[in-house]
Structure formats: structure tokens, C-alpha cells
Amino acid sequence: MNITSNNTSNANIDFNPSQFQIQDSNGVLTKPMIMSEMPDNLSSASLAPGGKLTGNLLFEAPQGDPGLKLVYQANLLRASETVTVTLP
């Protein structure tokens, strides 16, 4: 999956691949797989205000699942700071 994140805030935002998960239609959350030979891996970084970060993450999910969602947890200590995107 190719992911682009834009920092629209006024402060730096730290990104880490472990903040992303895939949720299947049964509600199972799966963390990204680490694959060093994959091109353009999304890596840990700090993103300045107005900055943009693009990279690839590899997830394993049920084939043909119509209910996949990408879940981003901005703060690993606060579940309330989560963004969920339904995938086409």
C-alpha cells in the first residue's frame, strides 16, 4: 500500500510505520510486515508543518475482503487520536 501523509498542523509530527494497521471486515487489526527489499518503504520520520511524506507499507489481509480499513493511531498512548480510512 502506498501512503501519503500531509502535515496540515503548525507543529512537527513524528511518523512511525507501527502507527498504521489494516482492519478487516471481522474487526481484526494487523500491523505492517517488515520487508527491507521493498522499494520506498515508509520509514520513521519527523514531518515539518506543510510537509508531505510518501512511502509503501506491506500488509497481509484476506483476499477480496470488501471491508478493509487503514487505521492510523497518531498517539500510541491515546486510542482517541485515531484516523480510520475505508479502502476502496
XYZ file of N, CA, C and O in Angstrom:
352
model
N 0.852 -1.154 0.000
C 0.000 0.000 0.000
C 0.902 1.222 0.000
O 1.859 1.300 0.760
N 0.596 2.181 -0.872
C 1.337 3.431 -0.921
C 0.556 4.470 -0.122
O -0.626 4.681 -0.367
N 1.234 5.085 0.838
C 0.585 6.023 1.759
C 1.254 7.385 1.644
O 2.482 7.476 1.612
N 0.438 8.437 1.585
C 0.939 9.809 1.611
C 0.315 10.510 2.803
O -0.898 10.477 2.979
N 1.160 11.125 3.624
C 0.692 11.875 4.792
C 1.118 13.324 4.632
O 2.265 13.613 4.293
N 0.179 14.232 4.873
C 0.445 15.668 4.821
C 0.290 16.244 6.217
O -0.695 15.976 6.892
N 1.249 17.061 6.630
C 1.166 17.717 7.927
C 0.490 19.076 7.737
O 1.095 20.019 7.254
N -0.775 19.152 8.112
C -1.528 20.403 7.990
C -1.567 21.176 9.311
O -2.269 22.183 9.407
N -0.804 20.706 10.301
C -0.786 21.387 11.602
C 0.322 22.438 11.627
O 1.041 22.635 10.647
N 0.474 23.079 12.774
C 1.523 24.091 12.965
C 2.715 23.545 13.737
O 3.568 24.321 14.156
N 2.761 22.238 13.948
C 3.845 21.630 14.714
C 4.394 20.425 13.959
O 3.737 19.875 13.079
N 5.606 20.028 14.309
C 6.178 18.815 13.722
C 5.354 17.607 14.152
O 4.816 17.573 15.261
N 5.251 16.619 13.262
C 4.567 15.360 13.569
C 5.545 14.221 13.322
O 6.178 14.160 12.263
N 5.684 13.342 14.291
C 6.534 12.174 14.137
C 5.720 11.016 13.584
O 4.620 10.739 14.068
N 6.254 10.344 12.556
C 5.602 9.196 11.937
C 6.425 7.956 12.182
O 7.651 7.986 12.175
N 5.726 6.834 12.375
C 6.365 5.543 12.557
C 5.474 4.504 11.885
O 4.247 4.532 12.092
N 6.015 3.582 11.102
C 5.182 2.567 10.446
C 4.303 1.772 11.405
O 3.226 1.323 11.039
N 4.741 1.624 12.656
C 3.941 0.855 13.619
C 2.659 1.579 14.023
O 1.803 0.997 14.686
N 2.489 2.833 13.618
C 1.271 3.575 13.912
C 0.144 3.228 12.934
O -0.987 3.654 13.122
N 0.454 2.464 11.880
C -0.528 2.087 10.872
C -0.920 0.622 11.044
O -0.080 -0.217 11.367
N -2.196 0.314 10.805
C -2.705 -1.055 10.825
C -3.791 -1.189 9.762
O -4.372 -0.194 9.338
N -4.047 -2.424 9.356
C -5.180 -2.735 8.480
C -6.221 -3.437 9.344
O -5.881 -4.319 10.133
N -7.472 -3.026 9.199
C -8.578 -3.695 9.892
C -9.431 -4.387 8.842
O -9.868 -3.763 7.877
N -9.680 -5.701 9.031
C -10.524 -6.421 8.072
C -11.982 -6.327 8.483
O -12.320 -5.723 9.501
N -12.866 -6.909 7.675
C -14.302 -6.787 7.937
C -14.744 -7.523 9.198
O -15.852 -7.301 9.683
N -13.877 -8.376 9.767
C -14.176 -9.037 11.037
C -13.650 -8.252 12.234
O -13.755 -8.700 13.371
N -13.034 -7.090 11.965
C -12.507 -6.260 13.039
C -11.107 -6.625 13.479
O -10.600 -6.090 14.455
N -10.441 -7.525 12.750
C -9.075 -7.936 13.095
C -8.095 -6.878 12.606
O -8.108 -6.493 11.431
N -7.243 -6.395 13.513
C -6.223 -5.400 13.187
C -4.889 -6.099 12.967
O -4.471 -6.932 13.769
N -4.206 -5.733 11.863
C -2.924 -6.334 11.528
C -1.900 -5.233 11.296
O -2.169 -4.268 10.567
N -0.723 -5.369 11.906
C 0.351 -4.399 11.729
C 1.073 -4.668 10.409
O 1.013 -5.770 9.870
N 1.786 -3.669 9.887
C 2.503 -3.871 8.631
C 3.642 -4.876 8.794
O 4.207 -5.025 9.872
N 3.948 -5.561 7.694
C 5.050 -6.514 7.667
C 6.322 -5.749 7.297
O 6.282 -4.809 6.505
N 7.436 -6.164 7.866
C 8.727 -5.545 7.570
C 9.365 -6.306 6.410
O 9.514 -7.518 6.462
N 9.705 -5.568 5.351
C 10.336 -6.182 4.192
C 11.378 -5.204 3.666
O 11.042 -4.249 2.962
N 12.632 -5.423 4.023
C 13.688 -4.465 3.707
C 13.908 -4.284 2.211
O 14.334 -3.223 1.774
N 13.605 -5.305 1.406
C 13.851 -5.188 -0.035
C 12.709 -4.498 -0.796
O 12.795 -4.298 -1.993
N 11.634 -4.122 -0.101
C 10.531 -3.426 -0.759
C 10.968 -1.990 -1.067
O 11.512 -1.303 -0.204
N 10.721 -1.507 -2.301
C 11.125 -0.131 -2.633
C 10.274 0.904 -1.902
O 9.100 0.687 -1.637
N 10.897 2.010 -1.583
C 10.217 3.167 -0.975
C 9.459 2.824 0.298
O 8.312 3.258 0.500
N 10.083 2.065 1.191
C 9.464 1.762 2.477
C 9.124 3.049 3.211
O 9.905 4.008 3.198
N 7.957 3.090 3.847
C 7.620 4.204 4.730
C 8.450 4.020 5.986
O 8.378 2.985 6.641
N 9.264 5.001 6.297
C 10.138 4.870 7.455
C 9.770 5.897 8.513
O 8.990 6.818 8.267
N 10.345 5.729 9.673
C 10.124 6.694 10.751
C 10.714 8.033 10.340
O 11.801 8.095 9.758
N 9.985 9.094 10.619
C 10.443 10.426 10.244
C 9.693 11.477 11.049
O 8.651 11.203 11.633
N 10.242 12.670 11.052
C 9.557 13.823 11.618
C 9.166 14.713 10.451
O 9.987 15.006 9.580
N 7.918 15.114 10.418
C 7.382 15.886 9.302
C 7.081 17.309 9.762
O 6.287 17.524 10.677
N 7.714 18.286 9.129
C 7.528 19.691 9.484
C 6.157 20.190 9.018
O 5.542 19.581 8.138
N 5.667 21.295 9.586
C 4.399 21.858 9.135
C 4.415 22.098 7.623
O 5.395 22.609 7.079
N 3.352 21.668 6.941
C 3.268 21.796 5.500
C 4.003 20.709 4.736
O 3.944 20.653 3.518
N 4.698 19.824 5.464
C 5.473 18.766 4.832
C 4.614 17.599 4.370
O 3.466 17.447 4.786
N 5.195 16.797 3.489
C 4.494 15.650 2.919
C 5.446 14.461 2.913
O 6.620 14.596 2.579
N 4.926 13.296 3.288
C 5.720 12.068 3.365
C 4.977 10.969 2.612
O 3.782 10.763 2.829
N 5.674 10.287 1.704
C 5.076 9.207 0.937
C 5.961 7.972 1.046
O 7.185 8.073 1.005
N 5.331 6.807 1.185
C 6.088 5.562 1.239
C 5.158 4.366 1.189
O 3.933 4.500 1.241
N 5.737 3.189 1.082
C 4.987 1.942 0.977
C 4.993 1.172 2.287
O 6.006 1.135 2.978
N 3.860 0.561 2.593
C 3.732 -0.381 3.705
C 3.141 -1.665 3.146
O 2.311 -1.631 2.242
N 3.551 -2.799 3.713
C 3.060 -4.101 3.268
C 2.193 -4.708 4.364
O 2.620 -4.837 5.512
N 0.943 -5.037 4.000
C 0.009 -5.656 4.931
C -0.465 -6.980 4.358
O -0.570 -7.138 3.143
N -0.793 -7.913 5.234
C -1.445 -9.150 4.838
C -2.903 -9.047 5.258
O -3.206 -8.772 6.415
N -3.809 -9.240 4.284
C -5.244 -9.119 4.553
C -5.983 -10.176 3.739
O -5.479 -10.649 2.718
N -7.189 -10.561 4.167
C -7.964 -11.548 3.414
C -8.251 -11.063 1.990
O -8.685 -9.918 1.791
N -7.986 -11.916 1.018
C -8.218 -11.565 -0.377
C -9.707 -11.315 -0.624
O -10.555 -12.080 -0.192
N -10.005 -10.213 -1.313
C -11.378 -9.895 -1.665
C -12.213 -9.335 -0.531
O -13.423 -9.157 -0.690
N -11.618 -9.053 0.611
C -12.379 -8.507 1.749
C -12.897 -7.120 1.384
O -12.114 -6.211 1.122
N -14.222 -6.921 1.366
C -14.785 -5.629 0.962
C -14.776 -4.578 2.078
O -15.122 -3.435 1.837
N -14.373 -4.960 3.283
C -14.463 -4.035 4.414
C -13.129 -3.610 4.986
O -13.035 -3.295 6.167
N -12.073 -3.569 4.164
C -10.754 -3.192 4.682
C -10.685 -1.708 5.008
O -11.234 -0.863 4.289
N -9.995 -1.418 6.120
C -9.796 -0.033 6.554
C -8.348 0.150 6.960
O -7.748 -0.746 7.560
N -7.798 1.306 6.634
C -6.475 1.686 7.105
C -6.671 2.480 8.385
O -7.449 3.439 8.416
N -6.001 2.078 9.445
C -6.131 2.735 10.748
C -4.785 3.355 11.107
O -3.764 2.683 11.093
N -4.798 4.651 11.397
C -3.596 5.375 11.812
C -3.817 5.881 13.220
O -4.777 6.607 13.487
N -2.948 5.488 14.130
C -3.049 5.944 15.513
C -1.952 6.982 15.743
O -0.778 6.645 15.879
N -2.352 8.243 15.748
C -1.407 9.352 15.852
C -0.588 9.297 17.139
O 0.594 9.594 17.143
N -1.232 8.917 18.223
C -0.558 8.824 19.511
C -0.774 7.413 20.036
O -1.903 7.037 20.345
N 0.305 6.642 20.141
C 0.186 5.244 20.556
C -0.333 5.090 21.986
O -0.775 4.021 22.376
N -0.311 6.170 22.765
C -0.786 6.105 24.152
C -2.243 6.525 24.292
O -2.848 6.325 25.328
N -2.820 7.125 23.228
C -4.205 7.600 23.288
C -4.994 7.044 22.112
O -4.836 7.497 20.983
N -5.845 6.086 22.380
C -6.653 5.459 21.314
C -7.619 6.462 20.675
O -8.054 6.266 19.552
N -7.914 7.564 21.379
C -8.847 8.552 20.835
C -8.245 9.337 19.666
O -8.960 9.977 18.908
N -6.926 9.300 19.522
C -6.255 10.018 18.443
C -6.011 9.064 17.265
O -4.885 8.802 16.884
N -7.097 8.549 16.702
C -7.030 7.562 15.621
C -7.785 8.071 14.405
O -8.851 8.649 14.533
N -7.197 7.841 13.234
C -7.831 8.175 11.960
C -8.062 6.863 11.222
O -7.149 6.054 11.086
N -9.292 6.646 10.742
C -9.638 5.425 10.000
C -10.111 5.801 8.611
O -10.969 6.661 8.462
N -9.534 5.137 7.594
C -9.883 5.385 6.206
C -10.403 4.087 5.603
O -9.708 3.069 5.630
N -11.638 4.106 5.077
C -12.196 2.933 4.403
C -11.549 2.827 3.032
O -11.519 3.802 2.269
N -11.038 1.645 2.713
C -10.351 1.428 1.437
C -11.323 0.999 0.356
O -12.273 0.271 0.636
N -11.079 1.447 -0.875
C -11.979 1.089 -1.976
C -11.872 -0.379 -2.341
O -10.956 -1.049 -2.115
